[in-house]
PDB file of C-alpha atoms in Angstrom:
ATOM      1  CA  GLN A   1       5.331 201.716  21.752  1.00 93.00           C
ATOM      2  CA  VAL A   2       2.516 199.276  22.395  1.00 95.00           C
ATOM      3  CA  GLN A   3      -0.489 200.643  24.262  1.00 97.00           C
ATOM      4  CA  LEU A   4      -3.830 199.199  25.325  1.00 98.00           C
ATOM      5  CA  VAL A   5      -6.402 201.837  26.189  1.00 97.00           C
ATOM      6  CA  GLU A   6      -9.676 200.943  27.876  1.00 97.00           C
ATOM      7  CA  SER A   7     -12.814 203.048  27.742  1.00 96.00           C
ATOM      8  CA  GLY A   8     -16.474 202.807  28.666  1.00 96.00           C
ATOM      9  CA  GLY A   9     -16.348 202.251  32.392  1.00 94.00           C
ATOM     10  CA  GLY A  10     -18.586 204.157  34.762  1.00 97.00           C
ATOM     11  CA  LEU A  11     -21.326 204.026  37.363  1.00 98.00           C
ATOM     12  CA  VAL A  12     -24.398 201.883  36.771  1.00 98.00           C
ATOM     13  CA  GLN A  13     -27.239 200.604  38.925  1.00 98.00           C
ATOM     14  CA  ALA A  14     -27.558 196.943  39.770  1.00 98.00           C
ATOM     15  CA  GLY A  15     -29.279 195.103  36.947  1.00 98.00           C
ATOM     16  CA  GLY A  16     -27.981 197.529  34.374  1.00 98.00           C
ATOM     17  CA  SER A  17     -25.625 197.097  31.439  1.00 98.00           C
ATOM     18  CA  LEU A  18     -22.298 198.543  30.397  1.00 98.00           C
ATOM     19  CA  ARG A  19     -19.840 197.929  27.571  1.00 98.00           C
ATOM     20  CA  VAL A  20     -16.125 198.467  27.960  1.00 98.00           C
ATOM     21  CA  SER A  21     -13.720 198.610  25.035  1.00 98.00           C
ATOM     22  CA  CYS A  22      -9.984 198.263  24.657  1.00 98.00           C
ATOM     23  CA  THR A  23      -8.078 199.483  21.615  1.00 98.00           C
ATOM     24  CA  ALA A  24      -4.498 198.518  20.973  1.00 97.00           C
ATOM     25  CA  SER A  25      -1.923 200.593  19.170  1.00 96.00           C
ATOM     26  CA  GLY A  26       1.693 200.054  18.254  1.00 95.00           C
ATOM     27  CA  ARG A  27       1.202 196.522  16.952  1.00 95.00           C
ATOM     28  CA  THR A  28      -1.543 194.182  15.896  1.00 93.00           C
ATOM     29  CA  PHE A  29      -2.939 191.417  18.107  1.00 94.00           C
ATOM     30  CA  SER A  30      -5.074 189.865  15.396  1.00 93.00           C
ATOM     31  CA  ARG A  31      -3.319 186.493  15.832  1.00 94.00           C
ATOM     32  CA  SER A  32      -3.130 186.526  19.635  1.00 96.00           C
ATOM     33  CA  PRO A  33      -5.486 185.892  22.535  1.00 97.00           C
ATOM     34  CA  MET A  34      -6.840 188.833  24.472  1.00 98.00           C
ATOM     35  CA  GLY A  35      -8.580 188.995  27.803  1.00 98.00           C
ATOM     36  CA  TRP A  36     -10.354 191.030  30.417  1.00 98.00           C
ATOM     37  CA  PHE A  37      -9.391 190.944  34.080  1.00 98.00           C
ATOM     38  CA  ARG A  38     -10.721 192.816  37.072  1.00 98.00           C
ATOM     39  CA  GLN A  39      -9.423 193.801  40.474  1.00 98.00           C
ATOM     40  CA  ALA A  40     -11.552 194.885  43.385  1.00 97.00           C
ATOM     41  CA  PRO A  41     -10.051 196.706  46.390  1.00 93.00           C
ATOM     42  CA  GLY A  42      -8.129 194.318  48.600  1.00 95.00           C
ATOM     43  CA  LYS A  43      -8.499 191.436  46.175  1.00 97.00           C
ATOM     44  CA  GLU A  44      -6.302 189.710  43.629  1.00 97.00           C
ATOM     45  CA  ARG A  45      -6.634 190.498  39.940  1.00 98.00           C
ATOM     46  CA  GLU A  46      -8.862 187.821  38.434  1.00 98.00           C
ATOM     47  CA  ILE A  47      -9.739 186.643  34.959  1.00 98.00           C
ATOM     48  CA  VAL A  48     -13.148 187.710  33.668  1.00 98.00           C
ATOM     49  CA  ALA A  49     -13.034 186.492  30.075  1.00 98.00           C
ATOM     50  CA  SER A  50     -10.652 185.541  27.317  1.00 98.00           C
ATOM     51  CA  ILE A  51     -11.014 185.288  23.542  1.00 98.00           C
ATOM     52  CA  ASN A  52      -8.850 183.581  20.957  1.00 97.00           C
ATOM     53  CA  TRP A  53      -7.505 185.353  17.894  1.00 96.00           C
ATOM     54  CA  SER A  54     -10.481 184.622  15.645  1.00 95.00           C
ATOM     55  CA  GLY A  55     -13.188 185.124  18.236  1.00 96.00           C
ATOM     56  CA  GLY A  56     -14.298 181.549  17.755  1.00 96.00           C
ATOM     57  CA  THR A  57     -13.319 180.406  21.230  1.00 97.00           C
ATOM     58  CA  THR A  58     -14.124 182.209  24.449  1.00 98.00           C
ATOM     59  CA  TYR A  59     -13.741 181.580  28.163  1.00 98.00           C
ATOM     60  CA  TYR A  60     -15.708 183.112  31.042  1.00 98.00           C
ATOM     61  CA  ALA A  61     -15.233 183.009  34.766  1.00 98.00           C
ATOM     62  CA  ASP A  62     -18.131 181.238  36.468  1.00 98.00           C
ATOM     63  CA  SER A  63     -19.119 184.459  38.215  1.00 98.00           C
ATOM     64  CA  VAL A  64     -19.906 186.217  34.908  1.00 98.00           C
ATOM     65  CA  LYS A  65     -21.010 183.339  32.694  1.00 98.00           C
ATOM     66  CA  GLY A  66     -24.342 184.097  31.038  1.00 98.00           C
ATOM     67  CA  ARG A  67     -24.100 187.820  31.845  1.00 98.00           C
ATOM     68  CA  PHE A  68     -20.920 189.010  30.100  1.00 98.00           C
ATOM     69  CA  THR A  69     -19.862 188.638  26.469  1.00 98.00           C
ATOM     70  CA  ILE A  70     -16.351 189.156  25.123  1.00 98.00           C
ATOM     71  CA  SER A  71     -15.837 189.941  21.448  1.00 98.00           C
ATOM     72  CA  ARG A  72     -13.216 191.453  19.201  1.00 98.00           C
ATOM     73  CA  ASP A  73     -12.830 193.419  15.991  1.00 97.00           C
ATOM     74  CA  ASN A  74      -9.421 192.609  14.569  1.00 97.00           C
ATOM     75  CA  ALA A  75      -9.729 195.229  11.838  1.00 96.00           C
ATOM     76  CA  LYS A  76      -9.907 197.844  14.609  1.00 96.00           C
ATOM     77  CA  ASN A  77      -7.492 196.067  16.967  1.00 96.00           C
ATOM     78  CA  THR A  78     -10.201 196.287  19.613  1.00 98.00           C
ATOM     79  CA  VAL A  79     -11.690 193.923  22.180  1.00 98.00           C
ATOM     80  CA  PHE A  80     -15.026 194.482  23.896  1.00 98.00           C
ATOM     81  CA  LEU A  81     -16.704 193.293  27.081  1.00 98.00           C
ATOM     82  CA  GLN A  82     -20.473 193.629  27.117  1.00 98.00           C
ATOM     83  CA  MET A  83     -21.832 193.349  30.655  1.00 98.00           C
ATOM     84  CA  HIS A  84     -25.489 192.733  31.504  1.00 98.00           C
ATOM     85  CA  SER A  85     -27.361 192.129  34.777  1.00 98.00           C
ATOM     86  CA  LEU A  86     -24.579 193.848  36.668  1.00 98.00           C
ATOM     87  CA  LYS A  87     -24.244 193.207  40.392  1.00 98.00           C
ATOM     88  CA  PRO A  88     -22.534 195.234  43.122  1.00 97.00           C
ATOM     89  CA  GLU A  89     -19.913 192.479  43.371  1.00 97.00           C
ATOM     90  CA  ASP A  90     -18.894 193.271  39.760  1.00 98.00           C
ATOM     91  CA  THR A  91     -17.493 196.580  41.006  1.00 98.00           C
ATOM     92  CA  ALA A  92     -13.778 196.667  40.178  1.00 98.00           C
ATOM     93  CA  VAL A  93     -11.141 198.161  37.933  1.00 98.00           C
ATOM     94  CA  TYR A  94     -11.346 196.297  34.632  1.00 98.00           C
ATOM     95  CA  TYR A  95      -8.146 195.695  32.688  1.00 98.00           C
ATOM     96  CA  CYS A  96      -7.693 194.410  29.168  1.00 98.00           C
ATOM     97  CA  ALA A  97      -4.635 192.375  28.307  1.00 98.00           C
ATOM     98  CA  ALA A  98      -3.016 190.871  25.237  1.00 97.00           C
ATOM     99  CA  VAL A  99      -0.630 187.990  24.675  1.00 96.00           C
ATOM    100  CA  GLY A 100       2.401 188.922  22.616  1.00 93.00           C
ATOM    101  CA  ALA A 101       2.934 185.558  20.962  1.00 87.00           C
ATOM    102  CA  LEU A 102       0.919 184.116  18.107  1.00 85.00           C
ATOM    103  CA  GLN A 103      -1.299 181.545  19.776  1.00 81.00           C
ATOM    104  CA  GLY A 104      -4.500 179.752  18.856  1.00 84.00           C
ATOM    105  CA  GLY A 105      -6.390 179.268  22.102  1.00 94.00           C
ATOM    106  CA  VAL A 106      -7.655 181.314  25.010  1.00 96.00           C
ATOM    107  CA  VAL A 107      -5.480 182.196  27.994  1.00 96.00           C
ATOM    108  CA  THR A 108      -7.058 182.146  31.434  1.00 96.00           C
ATOM    109  CA  THR A 109      -4.193 183.096  33.754  1.00 95.00           C
ATOM    110  CA  LYS A 110      -2.388 186.426  34.182  1.00 96.00           C
ATOM    111  CA  GLU A 111       1.176 185.322  33.571  1.00 95.00           C
ATOM    112  CA  PRO A 112       1.131 184.740  29.788  1.00 95.00           C
ATOM    113  CA  TYR A 113      -0.271 188.205  29.083  1.00 97.00           C
ATOM    114  CA  ASP A 114       2.479 190.567  27.966  1.00 96.00           C
ATOM    115  CA  TYR A 115       0.581 193.819  27.554  1.00 97.00           C
ATOM    116  CA  TRP A 116      -1.891 195.483  29.905  1.00 98.00           C
ATOM    117  CA  GLY A 117      -4.105 198.521  29.785  1.00 98.00           C
ATOM    118  CA  GLN A 118      -4.290 201.105  32.531  1.00 97.00           C
ATOM    119  CA  GLY A 119      -7.721 199.954  33.667  1.00 97.00           C
ATOM    120  CA  THR A 120     -11.201 201.459  33.738  1.00 98.00           C
ATOM    121  CA  GLN A 121     -13.390 201.692  36.826  1.00 98.00           C
ATOM    122  CA  VAL A 122     -16.762 199.958  36.817  1.00 98.00           C
ATOM    123  CA  THR A 123     -18.969 200.713  39.798  1.00 98.00           C
ATOM    124  CA  VAL A 124     -22.321 199.000  40.325  1.00 98.00           C
ATOM    125  CA  SER A 125     -24.585 200.575  42.911  1.00 98.00           C
ATOM    126  CA  SER A 126     -27.183 198.574  44.817  1.00 94.00           C
TER     127      SER A 126
END
């Protein structure tokens, strides 16, 4: 059974930093893209960042560019999202996701992702 488990969410003041992690079990994703999405109340789930299998190519939504960094450790089957200069509008449930197929690039839309974590809440207070 494949599982993605996020951790590291929480409450932080505006301007602060937080790192969320996602560890996969049940199979390896070392040759597949992974990504982070977020969903705020009443809003659609949106892409935050994506990373290719090697970590050599990344994608960021405009709203987080320059503040967030996605990375991965394939030996630990884990993807990270380091968040700096957090804003109240970053408040959301953050989900990690993985593509099942072997693929070289990043994936910036929801549909190609086959596996999803349960989400971790990130709340930024003003």
